[in-house]
Amino acid sequence: MNVLIFNGATDTRPEATSNRLAAYMSTALNEQGFSPEIFSLAEKQIPFFSMSEAAKKPEAVTAMCNAFCKADLQIWMTPLYHGSMTGAMKNCLDWLELTSKHQRPYLTGKVVALLSWADGTQAMQGINAMDAVAKALRAWVLPYSLPILKDNLYDPQTSGFTAFYKNKLDMMVSLLCAAKSHVTAGITTA
């Protein structure tokens, strides 16, 4: 089963929190027998959404829509930017309008897990923003989200993730893998 890790950050540094989280989730999913694909927004050339551009179907957008449509399980992740997901992430999700005429439009029946991080304690606002968009796109949101307080994410001794957050990330992967049986049974496509 295809799993998409949607990295909505615009930071390309390998040591950036977004890239480290995406790599951790990818490794954890590999260990569960999945072959995840990381869609890193910072590396894509997704133009600003407009209906006139939609008629042209830019190549990068078509590839993005295909990646989202083929993945039944998804993890969306974003840093908190001024109380929401990154603007680039929202723009990217707006392009899924191109799938509105598909037999299964938008993200119908897909299971989406959500995680966000912030320097303060407001990361839940990023999750709420993604939750609203995922539901508008007809996805099923995993009933376990992960708001991360970035100051507590890293172990000061090792610079790796703390055991506290590793447990939470592993729980998300475990629950997402369990959702696989619901997807394959057709429960989420009803």
PDB file of C-alpha atoms in Angstrom, residues 1 7 22 26 31 37 41 43 68-70 76 86 89 95 104-105 115 121 124 146 148 154 169:
ATOM      1  CA  MET A   1       0.000   0.000   0.000  1.00  0.00           C
ATOM      2  CA  ASN A   7       6.367  17.689   4.036  1.00  0.00           C
ATOM      3  CA  ALA A  22      10.014  13.060   7.364  1.00  0.00           C
ATOM      4  CA  SER A  26       9.845   7.107   6.384  1.00  0.00           C
ATOM      5  CA  GLU A  31      10.187  -1.109   9.109  1.00  0.00           C
ATOM      6  CA  GLU A  37       7.221   8.439  -0.726  1.00  0.00           C
ATOM      7  CA  LEU A  41       7.229  20.832  -1.004  1.00  0.00           C
ATOM      8  CA  GLU A  43      11.889  20.669  -3.675  1.00  0.00           C
ATOM      9  CA  PHE A  68      -1.676  12.205  -3.609  1.00  0.00           C
ATOM     10  CA  CYS A  69      -4.213  10.079  -5.490  1.00  0.00           C
ATOM     11  CA  LYS A  70      -2.166   6.859  -5.477  1.00  0.00           C
ATOM     12  CA  TRP A  76       0.800  15.679   6.457  1.00  0.00           C
ATOM     13  CA  THR A  86       2.503  27.117   5.568  1.00  0.00           C
ATOM     14  CA  MET A  89       1.267  23.843   1.710  1.00  0.00           C
ATOM     15  CA  TRP A  95      -4.274  22.219  -6.679  1.00  0.00           C
ATOM     16  CA  ARG A 104     -12.955   9.198  -6.540  1.00  0.00           C
ATOM     17  CA  PRO A 105     -12.552  13.000  -6.377  1.00  0.00           C
ATOM     18  CA  LEU A 115       1.523  16.572  12.757  1.00  0.00           C
ATOM     19  CA  THR A 121       2.599  25.631  22.551  1.00  0.00           C
ATOM     20  CA  MET A 124      -2.492  22.401  17.509  1.00  0.00           C
ATOM     21  CA  LEU A 146       0.678  15.159  17.012  1.00  0.00           C
ATOM     22  CA  ILE A 148       4.945  19.103  18.805  1.00  0.00           C
ATOM     23  CA  TYR A 154      15.309  17.264  20.669  1.00  0.00           C
ATOM     24  CA  LEU A 169       5.761   9.320  16.345  1.00  0.00           C
TER      25      LEU A 169
END
